[in-house]
PDB file of C-alpha atoms and ligand atoms in Angstrom:
ATOM      1  CA  MET N 183     -25.509 162.658   7.766  1.00  0.00           C
ATOM      2  CA  LEU N 184     -29.156 162.042   6.966  1.00  0.00           C
ATOM      3  CA  ILE N 185     -30.305 164.536   9.583  1.00  0.00           C
ATOM      4  CA  SER N 186     -27.893 167.197   8.322  1.00  0.00           C
ATOM      5  CA  PHE N 187     -29.153 166.542   4.831  1.00  0.00           C
ATOM      6  CA  ILE N 188     -32.787 167.006   5.856  1.00  0.00           C
ATOM      7  CA  LEU N 189     -31.948 170.144   7.837  1.00  0.00           C
ATOM      8  CA  LEU N 190     -30.080 171.573   4.853  1.00  0.00           C
ATOM      9  CA  GLY N 191     -33.140 170.896   2.708  1.00  0.00           C
ATOM     10  CA  LYS N 192     -35.437 172.653   5.198  1.00  0.00           C
ATOM     11  CA  TYR N 193     -33.011 175.567   5.394  1.00  0.00           C
ATOM     12  CA  LEU N 194     -32.973 175.965   1.613  1.00  0.00           C
ATOM     13  CA  GLU N 195     -36.776 175.802   1.565  1.00  0.00           C
ATOM     14  CA  VAL N 196     -37.065 178.584   4.166  1.00  0.00           C
ATOM     15  CA  LEU N 197     -34.521 180.654   2.236  1.00  0.00           C
ATOM     16  CA  ALA N 198     -36.454 180.258  -1.002  1.00  0.00           C
ATOM     17  CA  LYS N 199     -39.752 181.167   0.676  1.00  0.00           C
ATOM     18  CA  GLY N 200     -38.143 184.258   2.197  1.00  0.00           C
ATOM     19  CA  LYS N 201     -36.946 185.344  -1.231  1.00  0.00           C
ATOM     20  CA  THR N 202     -40.395 184.962  -2.800  1.00  0.00           C
ATOM     21  CA  SER N 203     -41.951 186.892   0.108  1.00  0.00           C
ATOM     22  CA  ASP N 204     -39.482 189.722  -0.546  1.00  0.00           C
ATOM     23  CA  ALA N 205     -40.353 189.613  -4.234  1.00  0.00           C
ATOM     24  CA  LEU N 206     -44.070 189.676  -3.363  1.00  0.00           C
ATOM     25  CA  ALA N 207     -43.624 192.678  -1.073  1.00  0.00           C
ATOM     26  CA  LYS N 208     -41.799 194.531  -3.869  1.00  0.00           C
ATOM     27  CA  LEU N 209     -44.570 193.652  -6.323  1.00  0.00           C
ATOM     28  CA  THR N 210     -47.306 194.855  -3.981  1.00  0.00           C
ATOM     29  CA  ASP N 211     -45.345 198.091  -3.437  1.00  0.00           C
ATOM     30  CA  LEU N 212     -45.529 198.852  -7.167  1.00  0.00           C
ATOM     31  CA  ALA N 213     -49.088 200.152  -6.891  1.00  0.00           C
ATOM     32  CA  PRO N 214     -49.340 203.634  -5.354  1.00  0.00           C
ATOM     33  CA  ASP N 215     -51.202 204.037  -2.039  1.00  0.00           C
ATOM     34  CA  THR N 216     -53.400 206.891  -3.220  1.00  0.00           C
ATOM     35  CA  ALA N 217     -54.965 208.161  -6.429  1.00  0.00           C
ATOM     36  CA  PHE N 218     -56.732 211.331  -7.590  1.00  0.00           C
ATOM     37  CA  LEU N 219     -60.427 210.759  -8.210  1.00  0.00           C
ATOM     38  CA  LEU N 220     -62.146 213.266 -10.513  1.00  0.00           C
ATOM     39  CA  SER N 221     -65.786 214.189 -10.873  1.00  0.00           C
ATOM     40  CA  LEU N 222     -66.864 215.309 -14.326  1.00  0.00           C
ATOM     41  CA  ASP N 223     -69.981 217.252 -15.313  1.00  0.00           C
ATOM     42  CA  ASP N 224     -72.167 216.401 -18.311  1.00  0.00           C
ATOM     43  CA  ASP N 225     -69.776 218.173 -20.704  1.00  0.00           C
ATOM     44  CA  ASP N 226     -66.826 216.169 -19.327  1.00  0.00           C
ATOM     45  CA  ASN N 227     -65.360 219.174 -17.552  1.00  0.00           C
ATOM     46  CA  VAL N 228     -63.539 218.396 -14.334  1.00  0.00           C
ATOM     47  CA  ILE N 229     -65.514 219.801 -11.415  1.00  0.00           C
ATOM     48  CA  SER N 230     -63.648 218.334  -8.477  1.00  0.00           C
ATOM     49  CA  GLU N 231     -60.602 216.331  -7.573  1.00  0.00           C
ATOM     50  CA  ILE N 232     -59.976 214.406  -4.362  1.00  0.00           C
ATOM     51  CA  GLU N 233     -57.149 212.177  -3.224  1.00  0.00           C
ATOM     52  CA  ILE N 234     -58.417 208.746  -2.179  1.00  0.00           C
ATOM     53  CA  SER N 235     -56.852 205.453  -1.146  1.00  0.00           C
ATOM     54  CA  THR N 236     -56.155 203.164  -4.118  1.00  0.00           C
ATOM     55  CA  GLN N 237     -58.180 200.457  -2.357  1.00  0.00           C
ATOM     56  CA  LEU N 238     -61.314 202.589  -2.593  1.00  0.00           C
ATOM     57  CA  ILE N 239     -61.218 202.967  -6.382  1.00  0.00           C
ATOM     58  CA  GLN N 240     -64.241 201.468  -8.116  1.00  0.00           C
ATOM     59  CA  LYS N 241     -64.791 200.349 -11.669  1.00  0.00           C
ATOM     60  CA  ASN N 242     -65.537 203.265 -14.061  1.00  0.00           C
ATOM     61  CA  ASP N 243     -64.020 205.874 -11.714  1.00  0.00           C
ATOM     62  CA  ILE N 244     -62.152 208.602 -13.594  1.00  0.00           C
ATOM     63  CA  LEU N 245     -58.657 209.063 -12.201  1.00  0.00           C
ATOM     64  CA  LYS N 246     -56.006 211.674 -12.872  1.00  0.00           C
ATOM     65  CA  VAL N 247     -52.469 210.375 -13.355  1.00  0.00           C
ATOM     66  CA  ALA N 248     -50.006 213.265 -13.187  1.00  0.00           C
ATOM     67  CA  PRO N 249     -46.585 213.197 -14.899  1.00  0.00           C
ATOM     68  CA  GLY N 250     -44.164 211.192 -12.755  1.00  0.00           C
ATOM     69  CA  ALA N 251     -47.001 209.453 -10.883  1.00  0.00           C
ATOM     70  CA  LYS N 252     -47.846 205.777 -11.004  1.00  0.00           C
ATOM     71  CA  VAL N 253     -50.986 204.421 -12.629  1.00  0.00           C
ATOM     72  CA  PRO N 254     -53.073 203.199  -9.634  1.00  0.00           C
ATOM     73  CA  VAL N 255     -55.207 200.458 -11.272  1.00  0.00           C
ATOM     74  CA  ASP N 256     -55.784 198.942 -14.711  1.00  0.00           C
ATOM     75  CA  GLY N 257     -57.790 201.217 -16.952  1.00  0.00           C
ATOM     76  CA  ILE N 258     -58.327 202.877 -20.256  1.00  0.00           C
ATOM     77  CA  VAL N 259     -57.179 206.380 -21.264  1.00  0.00           C
ATOM     78  CA  VAL N 260     -60.113 208.754 -21.716  1.00  0.00           C
ATOM     79  CA  ARG N 261     -58.131 211.966 -22.136  1.00  0.00           C
ATOM     80  CA  GLY N 262     -54.546 213.140 -22.543  1.00  0.00           C
ATOM     81  CA  HIS N 263     -51.426 211.741 -24.115  1.00  0.00           C
ATOM     82  CA  SER N 264     -48.283 210.492 -22.440  1.00  0.00           C
ATOM     83  CA  TYR N 265     -45.562 207.888 -22.404  1.00  0.00           C
ATOM     84  CA  VAL N 266     -45.770 205.171 -19.758  1.00  0.00           C
ATOM     85  CA  ASN N 267     -42.868 203.038 -18.549  1.00  0.00           C
ATOM     86  CA  GLU N 268     -44.304 199.525 -18.296  1.00  0.00           C
ATOM     87  CA  SER N 269     -40.981 197.737 -17.785  1.00  0.00           C
ATOM     88  CA  MET N 270     -41.891 196.535 -14.279  1.00  0.00           C
ATOM     89  CA  ILE N 271     -44.846 194.519 -15.636  1.00  0.00           C
ATOM     90  CA  THR N 272     -44.084 193.722 -19.273  1.00  0.00           C
ATOM     91  CA  GLY N 273     -40.296 194.013 -19.349  1.00  0.00           C
ATOM     92  CA  GLU N 274     -40.595 196.449 -22.275  1.00  0.00           C
ATOM     93  CA  ALA N 275     -37.658 198.854 -21.837  1.00  0.00           C
ATOM     94  CA  THR N 276     -38.910 201.870 -23.814  1.00  0.00           C
ATOM     95  CA  PRO N 277     -41.903 203.859 -22.540  1.00  0.00           C
ATOM     96  CA  ILE N 278     -45.109 203.205 -24.502  1.00  0.00           C
ATOM     97  CA  SER N 279     -47.191 205.988 -26.035  1.00  0.00           C
ATOM     98  CA  LYS N 280     -50.673 206.171 -24.482  1.00  0.00           C
ATOM     99  CA  LYS N 281     -53.563 208.077 -25.962  1.00  0.00           C
ATOM    100  CA  LEU N 282     -57.372 207.964 -25.997  1.00  0.00           C
ATOM    101  CA  GLY N 283     -58.624 204.368 -25.799  1.00  0.00           C
ATOM    102  CA  ASP N 284     -55.293 202.770 -24.863  1.00  0.00           C
ATOM    103  CA  LYS N 285     -55.065 200.400 -21.911  1.00  0.00           C
ATOM    104  CA  VAL N 286     -52.825 201.229 -18.961  1.00  0.00           C
ATOM    105  CA  ILE N 287     -51.646 198.830 -16.266  1.00  0.00           C
ATOM    106  CA  GLY N 288     -51.720 199.575 -12.535  1.00  0.00           C
ATOM    107  CA  GLY N 289     -48.237 200.006 -11.023  1.00  0.00           C
ATOM    108  CA  THR N 290     -46.607 201.368 -14.197  1.00  0.00           C
ATOM    109  CA  MET N 291     -44.944 204.796 -14.279  1.00  0.00           C
ATOM    110  CA  ASN N 292     -46.444 207.715 -16.182  1.00  0.00           C
ATOM    111  CA  GLU N 293     -43.601 209.739 -17.694  1.00  0.00           C
ATOM    112  CA  ASN N 294     -44.358 213.136 -19.231  1.00  0.00           C
ATOM    113  CA  GLY N 295     -48.032 213.920 -19.808  1.00  0.00           C
ATOM    114  CA  CYS N 296     -51.158 214.070 -17.694  1.00  0.00           C
ATOM    115  CA  LEU N 297     -53.630 211.234 -18.301  1.00  0.00           C
ATOM    116  CA  LEU N 298     -57.256 210.798 -17.336  1.00  0.00           C
ATOM    117  CA  VAL N 299     -57.895 207.104 -16.886  1.00  0.00           C
ATOM    118  CA  LYS N 300     -61.172 205.224 -16.467  1.00  0.00           C
ATOM    119  CA  ALA N 301     -60.710 202.288 -14.082  1.00  0.00           C
ATOM    120  CA  THR N 302     -61.572 198.935 -15.693  1.00  0.00           C
ATOM    121  CA  HIS N 303     -59.999 196.459 -13.257  1.00  0.00           C
ATOM    122  CA  VAL N 304     -59.733 197.199  -9.553  1.00  0.00           C
ATOM    123  CA  GLY N 305     -58.797 195.349  -6.370  1.00  0.00           C
ATOM    124  CA  SER N 306     -57.943 191.696  -6.934  1.00  0.00           C
ATOM    125  CA  GLU N 307     -58.752 191.953 -10.669  1.00  0.00           C
ATOM    126  CA  THR N 308     -55.727 194.086 -11.618  1.00  0.00           C
ATOM    127  CA  ALA N 309     -52.870 192.519 -13.553  1.00  0.00           C
ATOM    128  CA  LEU N 310     -50.582 193.209 -10.593  1.00  0.00           C
ATOM    129  CA  SER N 311     -52.889 191.452  -8.088  1.00  0.00           C
ATOM    130  CA  GLN N 312     -53.234 188.500 -10.460  1.00  0.00           C
ATOM    131  CA  ILE N 313     -49.446 188.140 -10.610  1.00  0.00           C
ATOM    132  CA  VAL N 314     -49.206 188.325  -6.817  1.00  0.00           C
ATOM    133  CA  GLN N 315     -51.958 185.688  -6.451  1.00  0.00           C
ATOM    134  CA  LEU N 316     -50.179 183.354  -8.888  1.00  0.00           C
ATOM    135  CA  VAL N 317     -46.868 183.667  -7.055  1.00  0.00           C
ATOM    136  CA  GLU N 318     -48.585 183.076  -3.705  1.00  0.00           C
ATOM    137  CA  ALA N 319     -50.350 179.979  -5.016  1.00  0.00           C
ATOM    138  CA  ALA N 320     -47.078 178.666  -6.430  1.00  0.00           C
ATOM    139  CA  GLN N 321     -45.355 179.329  -3.128  1.00  0.00           C
ATOM    140  CA  LEU N 322     -47.930 177.304  -1.197  1.00  0.00           C
ATOM    141  CA  ALA N 323     -47.919 174.381  -3.583  1.00  0.00           C
ATOM    142  CA  ARG N 324     -45.206 171.823  -2.900  1.00  0.00           C
ATOM    143  CA  ALA N 325     -42.836 171.189  -5.754  1.00  0.00           C
ATOM    144  CA  PRO N 326     -43.340 167.744  -7.384  1.00  0.00           C
ATOM    145  CA  VAL N 327     -39.723 166.880  -6.630  1.00  0.00           C
ATOM    146  CA  GLN N 328     -40.459 167.492  -2.941  1.00  0.00           C
ATOM    147  CA  LYS N 329     -43.210 164.860  -3.028  1.00  0.00           C
ATOM    148  CA  LEU N 330     -40.767 162.443  -4.625  1.00  0.00           C
ATOM    149  CA  ALA N 331     -38.207 163.184  -1.926  1.00  0.00           C
ATOM    150  CA  ASP N 332     -40.849 162.528   0.749  1.00  0.00           C
ATOM    151  CA  GLN N 333     -41.722 159.194  -0.888  1.00  0.00           C
ATOM    152  CA  ILE N 334     -38.099 158.109  -1.062  1.00  0.00           C
ATOM    153  CA  SER N 335     -37.284 159.100   2.508  1.00  0.00           C
ATOM    154  CA  LYS N 336     -40.329 157.146   3.734  1.00  0.00           C
ATOM    155  CA  PHE N 337     -38.627 153.926   2.587  1.00  0.00           C
ATOM    156  CA  PHE N 338     -35.031 155.057   2.774  1.00  0.00           C
ATOM    157  CA  VAL N 339     -34.934 155.845   6.489  1.00  0.00           C
ATOM    158  CA  PRO N 340     -36.460 152.523   7.751  1.00  0.00           C
ATOM    159  CA  THR N 341     -34.341 150.517   5.288  1.00  0.00           C
ATOM    160  CA  VAL N 342     -31.125 152.206   6.348  1.00  0.00           C
ATOM    161  CA  SER N 343     -31.936 151.885  10.051  1.00  0.00           C
ATOM    162  CA  PHE N 344     -32.720 148.200   9.514  1.00  0.00           C
ATOM    163  CA  PHE N 345     -29.248 147.536   8.168  1.00  0.00           C
ATOM    164  CA  VAL N 346     -27.313 149.789  10.541  1.00  0.00           C
TER     165      VAL N 346
HETATM  166  C1  NAG Q 525     -38.376 202.262 -16.603  1.00  0.00           C
HETATM  167  O1  NAG Q 525     -38.389 201.876 -15.255  1.00  0.00           O
HETATM  168  C2  NAG Q 525     -37.316 201.029 -14.873  1.00  0.00           C
HETATM  169  C3  NAG Q 525     -37.453 200.700 -13.391  1.00  0.00           C
HETATM  170  O2  NAG Q 525     -38.714 200.343 -13.039  1.00  0.00           O
HETATM  171  C4  NAG Q 525     -35.989 201.696 -15.125  1.00  0.00           C
HETATM  172  O3  NAG Q 525     -34.940 200.798 -14.832  1.00  0.00           O
HETATM  173  C5  NAG Q 525     -35.906 202.129 -16.589  1.00  0.00           C
HETATM  174  O4  NAG Q 525     -34.704 202.848 -16.795  1.00  0.00           O
HETATM  175  C6  NAG Q 525     -37.106 202.984 -16.954  1.00  0.00           C
HETATM  176  N1  NAG Q 525     -37.047 203.269 -18.381  1.00  0.00           N
HETATM  177  C7  NAG Q 525     -36.952 204.510 -18.842  1.00  0.00           C
HETATM  178  C8  NAG Q 525     -36.844 204.626 -20.319  1.00  0.00           C
HETATM  179  O5  NAG Q 525     -36.939 205.487 -18.105  1.00  0.00           O
END
């Protein structure tokens, strides 16, 4: 009975870890793979636009977020006006109006307008990466109740075997 009990516990642990890994994969998928990097001249006119990998974005890069595209990293709106669906990060159900100076979060969905965004947080600094890091850390840490269970079984097993 004891062995079945321990195996059941291990099984539940594996199941729970699998679920968090799935959740982590979904979270990481929220950020788009590529983004449109703009170059501006001295009068802030767009002179070129190239598609680059989201991983290559650097702080202060100016990015174009088209309607229906996802915001690649955390940043601040420098031009344009749009509504952004932030439900996947904040839980807020209605899209939020974004205009000059407003903050946008990487992984959220731009709805109707075109936005130019200046990257403020990239790579592991984005809100999305921070969430992923927290979940990963929590997943690695053993639950306090698990430590208690280990302590109990350390005495329980020898005691039971002594009497049996
Ligand atoms: C915002 O996105 C979520 C899914 O990420 C979706 O369920 C929801 O309907 C969207 N909200 C609007 C107003 O489109």
